[in-house]
XYZ file of C-alpha atoms in Angstrom:
569
model
C 14.226 -17.353 9.498
C 17.461 -16.324 11.132
C 15.757 -16.623 14.576
C 15.433 -20.402 14.233
C 19.062 -20.852 15.115
C 18.454 -18.857 18.395
C 16.135 -21.517 19.705
C 19.089 -23.454 21.028
C 18.888 -21.242 24.073
C 16.519 -22.602 26.595
C 15.883 -19.157 28.022
C 14.599 -17.990 24.591
C 12.379 -21.076 24.139
C 10.880 -20.540 27.611
C 10.235 -16.796 26.998
C 8.603 -17.489 23.599
C 6.474 -20.309 25.068
C 5.022 -18.032 27.758
C 4.466 -15.275 25.285
C 2.895 -17.477 22.753
C 0.444 -18.969 25.187
C -0.390 -15.459 26.576
C -1.125 -14.063 23.149
C -3.346 -17.260 22.362
C -5.410 -16.572 25.519
C -6.321 -13.170 23.978
C -6.447 -14.347 20.340
C -9.009 -17.149 20.782
C -11.890 -15.015 21.942
C -10.820 -11.906 19.923
C -10.679 -13.947 16.732
C -14.208 -15.317 17.279
C -15.515 -11.737 17.996
C -13.762 -10.436 14.871
C -15.205 -13.204 12.669
C -18.679 -12.191 13.920
C -17.773 -8.605 12.949
C -16.835 -9.792 9.514
C -20.229 -11.467 9.151
C -18.813 -15.042 9.361
C -19.452 -17.874 11.893
C -17.243 -17.510 14.883
C -15.142 -20.434 14.257
C -13.812 -19.007 11.083
C -11.974 -16.570 13.166
C -10.197 -19.551 14.784
C -9.393 -20.948 11.254
C -7.850 -17.468 10.437
C -5.838 -17.640 13.645
C -4.261 -21.201 13.214
C -1.815 -21.018 10.239
C -1.485 -17.316 9.476
C 0.469 -16.422 12.578
C 2.915 -19.261 11.918
C 3.338 -18.282 8.239
C 3.836 -14.634 8.953
C 6.468 -15.396 11.617
C 8.398 -17.704 9.357
C 8.430 -15.509 6.229
C 7.963 -12.001 7.690
C 10.749 -9.694 8.889
C 9.329 -8.743 12.402
C 9.910 -11.263 15.255
C 7.201 -10.101 17.634
C 4.313 -9.114 15.140
C 1.228 -10.962 15.982
C -0.708 -11.741 12.914
C -4.394 -12.782 12.769
C -7.880 -11.319 12.572
C -8.092 -7.549 13.358
C -11.093 -5.273 13.793
C -10.605 -2.841 10.830
C -9.857 -5.575 8.299
C -12.849 -7.586 9.582
C -15.115 -4.649 9.160
C -13.764 -3.935 5.649
C -14.312 -7.687 4.762
C -17.920 -7.447 5.818
C -18.371 -4.135 3.918
C -16.948 -5.734 0.742
C -18.820 -9.044 0.872
C -22.401 -8.079 2.006
C -23.391 -6.436 -1.252
C -22.044 -9.401 -3.382
C -23.008 -12.573 -1.445
C -26.440 -13.951 -2.159
C -26.313 -16.912 0.359
C -24.180 -17.922 3.401
C -22.226 -20.424 1.254
C -21.294 -17.768 -1.376
C -20.375 -15.352 1.590
C -17.915 -17.918 2.936
C -16.421 -18.581 -0.529
C -15.970 -14.914 -1.159
C -14.301 -14.466 2.198
C -11.694 -17.052 1.304
C -11.312 -15.533 -2.147
C -10.822 -12.121 -0.721
C -8.135 -13.431 1.602
C -6.338 -15.043 -1.436
C -6.544 -11.743 -3.509
C -5.215 -9.730 -0.619
C -2.411 -12.144 -0.041
C -1.451 -12.240 -3.777
C -1.506 -8.459 -4.029
C 0.738 -8.004 -0.913
C 3.174 -10.654 -2.209
C 3.300 -8.894 -5.596
C 4.119 -5.602 -3.793
C 6.855 -7.351 -1.650
C 8.464 -9.340 -4.423
C 8.750 -6.339 -6.712
C 9.751 -4.008 -3.872
C 6.737 -1.785 -4.252
C 6.022 -1.283 -0.531
C 6.457 2.441 -1.151
C 2.908 2.439 -2.430
C 1.801 2.325 1.159
C 3.274 5.762 1.657
C 0.443 7.237 -0.360
C -1.768 6.517 2.615
C -0.723 9.613 4.626
C -0.963 9.650 8.373
C -3.940 12.059 8.471
C -5.892 9.805 6.077
C -5.191 6.762 8.289
C -6.091 8.668 11.467
C -9.384 9.889 9.983
C -10.241 6.459 8.613
C -9.259 4.652 11.879
C -11.384 6.948 13.898
C -14.393 6.527 11.636
C -13.807 2.832 11.459
C -13.747 2.439 15.245
C -17.157 4.230 15.478
C -18.558 2.069 12.719
C -17.348 -1.137 14.272
C -18.616 -0.158 17.803
C -22.052 0.946 16.547
C -22.363 -2.134 14.381
C -22.467 -4.271 17.483
C -25.351 -2.389 19.210
C -27.886 -4.917 17.993
C -26.005 -7.809 19.683
C -25.557 -5.787 22.956
C -29.316 -4.961 23.165
C -30.478 -8.273 21.794
C -32.485 -6.717 18.957
C -32.568 -7.099 15.146
C -32.768 -4.283 12.633
C -32.802 -4.417 8.813
C -29.718 -3.194 7.256
C -30.188 0.167 5.365
C -28.191 1.531 2.433
C -25.977 3.584 4.787
C -24.556 2.488 8.122
C -25.992 5.521 10.109
C -29.438 4.579 8.921
C -28.845 1.078 10.216
C -27.666 2.335 13.530
C -30.786 4.585 13.809
C -33.052 1.537 13.113
C -31.166 -0.453 15.781
C -31.661 2.158 18.309
C -35.353 2.343 17.470
C -35.627 -1.340 17.843
C -33.755 -1.247 21.132
C -36.209 1.495 22.385
C -39.176 -0.657 21.477
C -37.931 -3.791 23.146
C -34.459 -4.519 24.512
C -33.712 -8.125 25.480
C -32.821 -7.652 29.142
C -30.792 -10.836 29.692
C -28.624 -10.105 26.616
C -28.088 -6.512 27.736
C -27.106 -7.758 31.274
C -24.660 -10.251 29.817
C -23.066 -7.540 27.759
C -22.856 -5.214 30.834
C -21.179 -8.064 32.944
C -18.639 -8.556 30.077
C -17.952 -4.804 29.891
C -17.561 -4.575 33.696
C -15.198 -7.534 33.885
C -12.866 -6.269 30.963
C -12.843 -2.755 32.301
C -12.178 -3.783 35.897
C -9.417 -6.204 35.012
C -7.807 -3.599 32.812
C -8.135 -0.991 35.521
C -7.004 -2.944 38.598
C -5.203 -6.059 37.273
C -3.767 -5.132 33.884
C -1.518 -8.151 33.820
C -4.415 -10.624 33.702
C -6.309 -11.605 30.541
C -9.442 -9.578 31.055
C -11.026 -10.765 27.642
C -10.522 -14.494 28.499
C -11.907 -13.952 31.995
C -14.990 -12.226 30.678
C -15.474 -14.992 28.184
C -15.199 -17.757 30.820
C -17.439 -16.023 33.313
C -20.233 -15.075 30.916
C -20.089 -18.675 29.224
C -20.548 -20.282 32.658
C -23.332 -17.832 33.551
C -25.072 -18.461 30.252
C -24.830 -22.259 30.824
C -26.022 -22.213 34.436
C -28.786 -19.707 33.998
C -30.212 -21.132 30.766
C -29.478 -17.954 28.796
C -30.035 -19.532 25.448
C -33.424 -20.987 26.559
C -34.517 -17.354 27.554
C -33.845 -16.132 24.006
C -30.249 -15.099 24.334
C -28.054 -15.756 21.397
C -24.988 -17.993 21.906
C -22.206 -19.163 19.731
C -23.725 -22.685 19.476
C -22.045 -25.738 17.945
C -18.557 -25.176 16.567
C -17.239 -28.003 14.311
C -14.200 -29.700 15.955
C -11.135 -30.421 13.960
C -8.786 -28.411 11.825
C -9.856 -26.479 8.628
C -9.262 -28.509 5.429
C -7.405 -27.332 2.310
C -9.749 -25.967 -0.260
C -9.847 -23.404 -3.054
C -13.041 -21.456 -3.322
C -15.039 -21.640 -6.591
C -15.895 -18.229 -8.063
C -16.782 -16.353 -11.265
C -14.371 -13.954 -12.963
C -16.891 -11.201 -12.428
C -16.589 -11.626 -8.643
C -12.874 -11.059 -8.776
C -13.391 -7.752 -10.631
C -15.890 -6.704 -8.042
C -13.554 -7.555 -5.163
C -10.382 -5.918 -6.650
C -11.036 -2.436 -5.044
C -11.742 -3.962 -1.630
C -8.730 -6.331 -1.912
C -6.276 -3.511 -2.766
C -7.801 -1.254 0.034
C -7.463 -4.083 2.566
C -4.005 -5.003 1.444
C -2.745 -1.414 1.964
C -4.578 -0.570 5.179
C -3.768 -4.004 6.637
C -0.201 -3.775 5.781
C 0.172 -0.240 7.022
C -1.211 -1.196 10.314
C 1.129 -4.156 10.438
C 4.269 -2.285 9.440
C 3.637 0.604 11.808
C 3.368 -1.830 14.677
C 6.484 -3.764 13.529
C 8.472 -0.670 13.187
C 7.589 0.486 16.732
C 8.735 -2.918 17.981
C 11.800 -3.070 15.916
C 12.927 0.365 17.356
C 12.344 -1.068 20.862
C 14.269 -4.260 20.282
C 16.836 -2.804 17.804
C 15.976 -5.391 15.051
C 16.502 -4.882 11.337
C 13.135 -4.648 9.617
C 12.557 -5.243 5.880
C 9.254 -3.793 4.726
C 9.226 -5.736 1.536
C 9.912 -9.003 3.218
C 7.120 -8.156 5.663
C 4.800 -7.731 2.735
C 5.768 -11.154 1.547
C 5.058 -12.703 5.093
C 1.759 -10.869 5.372
C 0.800 -11.864 1.831
C 1.621 -15.598 2.427
C -0.311 -15.542 5.717
C -3.374 -14.301 3.814
C -2.901 -16.817 1.027
C -2.853 -19.681 3.590
C -5.771 -18.153 5.344
C -7.744 -18.234 2.152
C -6.731 -21.780 1.278
C -7.795 -23.090 4.707
C -11.161 -21.506 5.289
C -10.036 -18.221 6.676
C -10.493 -14.632 5.809
C -8.199 -11.631 5.468
C -5.729 -11.104 8.360
C -3.142 -8.523 9.453
C -0.800 -7.650 12.339
C -2.600 -6.808 15.502
C -1.601 -3.858 17.575
C -3.056 -5.117 20.865
C -1.847 -8.662 20.529
C 1.600 -7.541 19.329
C 1.822 -5.480 22.460
C 0.910 -8.387 24.600
C 3.393 -10.545 22.734
C 6.401 -8.175 23.185
C 5.474 -7.296 26.829
C 5.176 -11.016 27.661
C 8.824 -11.299 26.688
C 8.701 -12.653 23.185
C 12.156 -12.817 21.536
C 11.741 -14.692 18.283
C 8.888 -15.715 15.883
C 8.555 -19.029 17.750
C 6.120 -17.259 20.033
C 3.730 -17.031 17.106
C 4.251 -20.701 16.360
C 3.259 -21.386 19.904
C 0.157 -19.256 19.435
C -0.918 -21.173 16.342
C -0.377 -24.469 18.112
C -2.669 -23.367 21.031
C -5.344 -22.309 18.542
C -4.876 -25.759 16.896
C -5.417 -27.505 20.294
C -8.547 -25.359 20.889
C -10.032 -26.393 17.526
C -9.406 -30.058 18.158
C -10.393 -30.423 21.740
C -11.956 -27.299 23.301
C -14.721 -26.190 20.887
C -17.575 -27.889 22.931
C -16.803 -25.586 25.816
C -17.590 -22.582 23.652
C -21.135 -23.576 22.887
C -22.765 -21.332 25.600
C -20.584 -18.318 24.891
C -22.997 -15.343 24.449
C -22.709 -13.359 21.262
C -23.285 -10.275 23.471
C -19.940 -11.057 25.107
C -18.190 -11.130 21.740
C -19.905 -7.706 20.816
C -18.527 -6.357 24.039
C -14.964 -7.696 23.287
C -15.115 -5.871 19.832
C -16.323 -2.624 21.408
C -13.713 -2.569 24.045
C -11.018 -3.421 21.533
C -11.856 -0.480 19.229
C -12.455 2.170 21.832
C -8.731 2.670 22.002
C -8.650 3.407 18.231
C -10.618 6.595 18.661
C -8.021 9.354 19.097
C -8.591 13.147 18.633
C -5.115 14.202 19.735
C -3.481 13.268 16.387
C -5.917 15.481 14.547
C -5.255 18.348 16.869
C -1.532 17.829 16.466
C -1.902 17.717 12.747
C -3.703 21.076 12.828
C -0.805 22.554 14.716
C 1.742 21.104 12.287
C -0.110 21.834 8.995
C -3.814 22.749 9.003
C -4.234 21.082 5.521
C -3.442 17.742 7.113
C -6.092 18.219 9.725
C -8.601 18.988 7.028
C -7.762 15.893 5.250
C -8.152 13.802 8.410
C -11.512 15.287 9.312
C -12.773 15.013 5.654
C -11.770 11.373 5.560
C -13.451 10.749 8.927
C -16.735 12.415 7.848
C -16.774 10.710 4.362
C -15.943 7.273 5.779
C -18.866 7.557 8.175
C -21.169 9.001 5.481
C -20.288 6.364 2.781
C -20.194 3.351 5.199
C -20.495 0.438 4.605
C -18.553 1.486 1.404
C -15.424 2.181 3.276
C -13.003 2.370 0.309
C -14.730 5.629 -1.005
C -13.680 7.465 2.121
C -10.129 6.337 1.852
C -9.809 7.052 -1.914
C -11.211 10.539 -1.449
C -8.910 11.210 1.484
C -5.844 9.992 -0.473
C -6.808 12.158 -3.511
C -7.449 15.165 -1.240
C -3.976 14.789 0.539
C -2.243 14.453 -2.865
C -4.141 17.474 -4.215
C -3.434 19.597 -1.214
C 0.203 18.561 -1.426
C 0.328 19.540 -5.137
C -1.343 22.836 -4.249
C 1.353 23.667 -1.621
C 4.112 22.864 -4.004
C 2.490 25.001 -6.677
C 3.086 28.131 -4.531
C 6.212 27.617 -2.617
C 7.805 30.365 -0.513
C 9.495 33.096 -2.627
C 11.552 35.611 -0.677
C 13.702 38.588 -1.522
C 16.732 38.582 0.697
C 19.117 41.006 2.326
C 21.825 40.882 5.023
C 20.765 40.586 8.622
C 22.821 41.937 11.462
C 24.333 38.401 12.135
C 25.571 38.184 8.526
C 22.965 35.740 7.199
C 20.593 36.325 4.421
C 16.967 36.861 5.587
C 13.627 37.777 4.111
C 13.432 41.556 3.775
C 9.646 41.627 4.440
C 9.972 39.506 7.660
C 12.987 41.345 8.994
C 12.208 44.813 7.561
C 15.576 45.034 5.793
C 16.899 47.462 3.181
C 18.323 46.027 -0.006
C 20.191 47.448 -3.021
C 18.187 49.007 -5.864
C 20.554 47.517 -8.421
C 21.039 44.040 -6.988
C 18.306 41.686 -5.760
C 18.965 38.372 -4.087
C 15.974 35.975 -4.228
C 15.242 32.422 -2.930
C 12.692 29.860 -4.290
C 11.869 27.303 -1.596
C 10.534 24.497 -3.801
C 11.147 22.338 -6.893
C 10.964 24.052 -10.236
C 8.523 21.716 -12.074
C 5.417 22.163 -14.263
C 3.072 23.142 -11.440
C 5.260 25.744 -9.971
C 7.355 27.072 -12.997
C 4.652 29.735 -13.981
C 4.451 30.978 -10.328
C 8.346 31.258 -10.255
C 8.382 33.294 -13.436
C 5.625 35.572 -12.236
C 7.411 36.264 -8.886
C 10.708 36.969 -10.676
C 9.063 39.375 -12.988
C 7.442 40.994 -10.047
C 10.830 41.763 -8.564
C 11.894 43.338 -11.902
C 8.883 45.496 -12.112
C 9.287 46.648 -8.438
C 12.926 47.706 -9.020
C 13.354 49.843 -12.101
C 17.028 50.346 -11.507
C 17.743 46.629 -11.215
C 20.856 45.279 -12.966
C 21.485 41.963 -11.386
C 19.292 39.190 -9.888
C 21.106 36.554 -7.765
C 18.890 33.375 -7.469
C 19.653 31.457 -4.257
C 18.765 27.974 -5.483
C 19.405 26.012 -2.305
C 15.758 25.233 -1.879
C 15.329 23.907 -5.539
C 15.577 20.204 -5.278
C 14.515 19.195 -8.763
C 13.813 20.853 -12.191
C 11.733 19.246 -14.945
C 11.445 20.025 -18.639
C 8.808 22.722 -17.999
C 10.975 24.374 -15.240
C 13.994 24.274 -17.520
C 12.092 25.899 -20.266
C 10.668 28.630 -18.126
C 14.220 29.297 -16.768
C 15.610 29.563 -20.185
C 12.992 32.002 -21.423
C 13.246 34.080 -18.164
C 17.017 34.368 -18.664
C 16.513 35.478 -22.281
C 13.820 38.050 -21.229
C 15.997 39.498 -18.437
C 19.012 39.759 -20.907
C 16.861 41.746 -23.281
C 16.062 44.158 -20.509
C 19.662 44.512 -19.463
C 19.451 42.475 -16.319
C 21.858 39.604 -15.582
C 20.635 36.488 -13.878
C 23.329 35.003 -11.503
C 22.781 31.639 -9.863
C 24.183 30.595 -6.438
C 24.030 27.355 -4.377
C 22.331 25.135 -6.950
C 22.222 21.482 -6.196
C 23.696 18.695 -8.325
C 20.380 17.380 -9.763
C 19.633 20.999 -10.964
C 22.984 21.493 -12.541
C 22.940 17.964 -14.107
C 19.684 18.926 -15.865
C 20.695 22.266 -17.323
C 24.092 20.592 -18.453
C 22.199 17.818 -20.348
C 19.952 20.464 -22.078
C 22.822 22.777 -22.848
C 21.260 25.676 -21.003
C 24.384 25.982 -18.714
C 26.604 26.603 -21.754
C 24.180 29.248 -23.088
C 23.978 31.101 -19.768
C 27.811 30.813 -19.215
C 29.913 29.335 -16.503
C 30.753 32.709 -15.057
C 27.292 33.238 -13.564
C 27.196 30.052 -11.449
C 28.550 30.094 -7.867
C 28.694 27.859 -4.902
C 28.008 30.629 -2.415
C 26.018 33.879 -2.355
C 29.063 35.807 -1.223
C 31.069 34.716 -4.308
C 28.077 35.683 -6.529
C 27.944 39.088 -4.843
C 31.754 39.555 -5.511
C 31.205 38.844 -9.175
C 28.296 41.364 -9.408
C 30.268 44.083 -7.578
C 33.350 43.478 -9.911
C 30.956 43.876 -12.880
C 29.388 47.185 -11.484
C 32.911 48.573 -11.102
C 34.421 51.048 -8.750
C 31.516 53.470 -9.135
C 29.387 51.208 -7.034
C 29.822 51.731 -3.256
C 30.122 48.189 -2.147
C 31.138 49.077 1.369
C 27.777 50.665 2.003
C 25.766 47.998 0.107
C 23.004 46.511 2.404
C 23.951 43.062 1.015
C 27.478 43.281 2.384
C 28.154 41.178 5.389
C 28.781 43.330 8.596
C 30.875 40.520 10.093
C 33.496 39.776 7.440
C 34.554 40.756 3.944
C 32.773 38.852 1.304
C 35.957 38.600 -0.620
C 37.520 36.457 2.030
């Protein structure tokens, strides 16, 4: 709450007032659209936009993060509740319960400083899920755009197909026209007048058109009566079995929602040079969800689009979010009758326009260039999320497991290289640079941690070097790339050293890191191997080896000798 003291400056208050009102003009229609996406009455979106932005601003770490209903969380809410709820009343109660569970889980992570768990959601998984989620969200609104109804099938793609068949049989022309007008207004404003609130203009224009043309009387669906007044405090009633059923969805929404929020917050913090505390942000997001659940709301998160509007409108402190909440409060108390004729087709158009920007192919292509495995994870997550929809958590879980599995596979087979001197004096891979090496001395490098999954591979490669060099007397292990060693790695190193000793080959170790040396000191392996075989540089290790080989060895013509300077220097 450090920013509260900055409100003594009138310029700060004025900037936050303007930003807060600007965000509210976007939030009011967006929140109603997202509530519709979540399967809730539209005014529940307004309930989730009243207190949560204020609470997140007061207890979070980011000053410009705009919290409230967002598309992906709304979709995941609908996916979690539809299989469980047996009536509209239970659906509403479960939505509130889900918000409470999400908030409690996020607060738990924040209070115990477990925000690092979010790191298990790798960027490729999030990219794949976000792209699939955007397609699912957009296609879920086709029925409202065409003015048709189709039975929900077991899989989302079947529901989409049923919707398209229903649209082919009989599209409701006034509904489609209203949606096209909304699309045209939002696209035109964004294209030619980007500073103006296109969503609000589309809502106002189509609402007036629906009122003046009798859209509802012609069979068009409108928002209808919205209860005026603020949401009351209430705790939903539920059975214990319901909590168990919602736990997977609550955890998934907590992590996905927070990852979206923290990524936005980090981008803005870099721009404004603020200090951002991820665990404190978890507490702020968690409290905002708890308050949303206690005041007839549903799960919320930080919004990318509204946060961008907030910071671009000049927001300086969290007071802008307080202003946004106050404007929503005024809307709930005084302005709800004006929303009666708002077409649901307009809200569907708002949702589709909002999620189009989430569909991005470039990050997948970039991931392929960086690491093909990551691109595979992204594509698999995308395909499985689409295939399993509306069970969105399955796609994410499989994506996370696949990314962890591929990471483990890569670390099981790290790069192993036999080294020799390059013309610039550095040690390079003999296969890559086509270098000569000494038949009696071999320098090798292992570019990975020596742990249970890679220890066997390390031993195999070392013994392969021995088999390929029958005159070998010394192996120098360049350990710069070995960051960690566990019990299995230490055991393998111990047995390898003994096996080499039995064959008359001495293992010399160079450039080992502190954590490696601490481990072998604790186990006593360093004392067994002897202090004389550990060196801080490869050059020092080579000096030791040459001294052991004696004057009979022509060190001046050794391929491992540096051409630039004496290794003894």
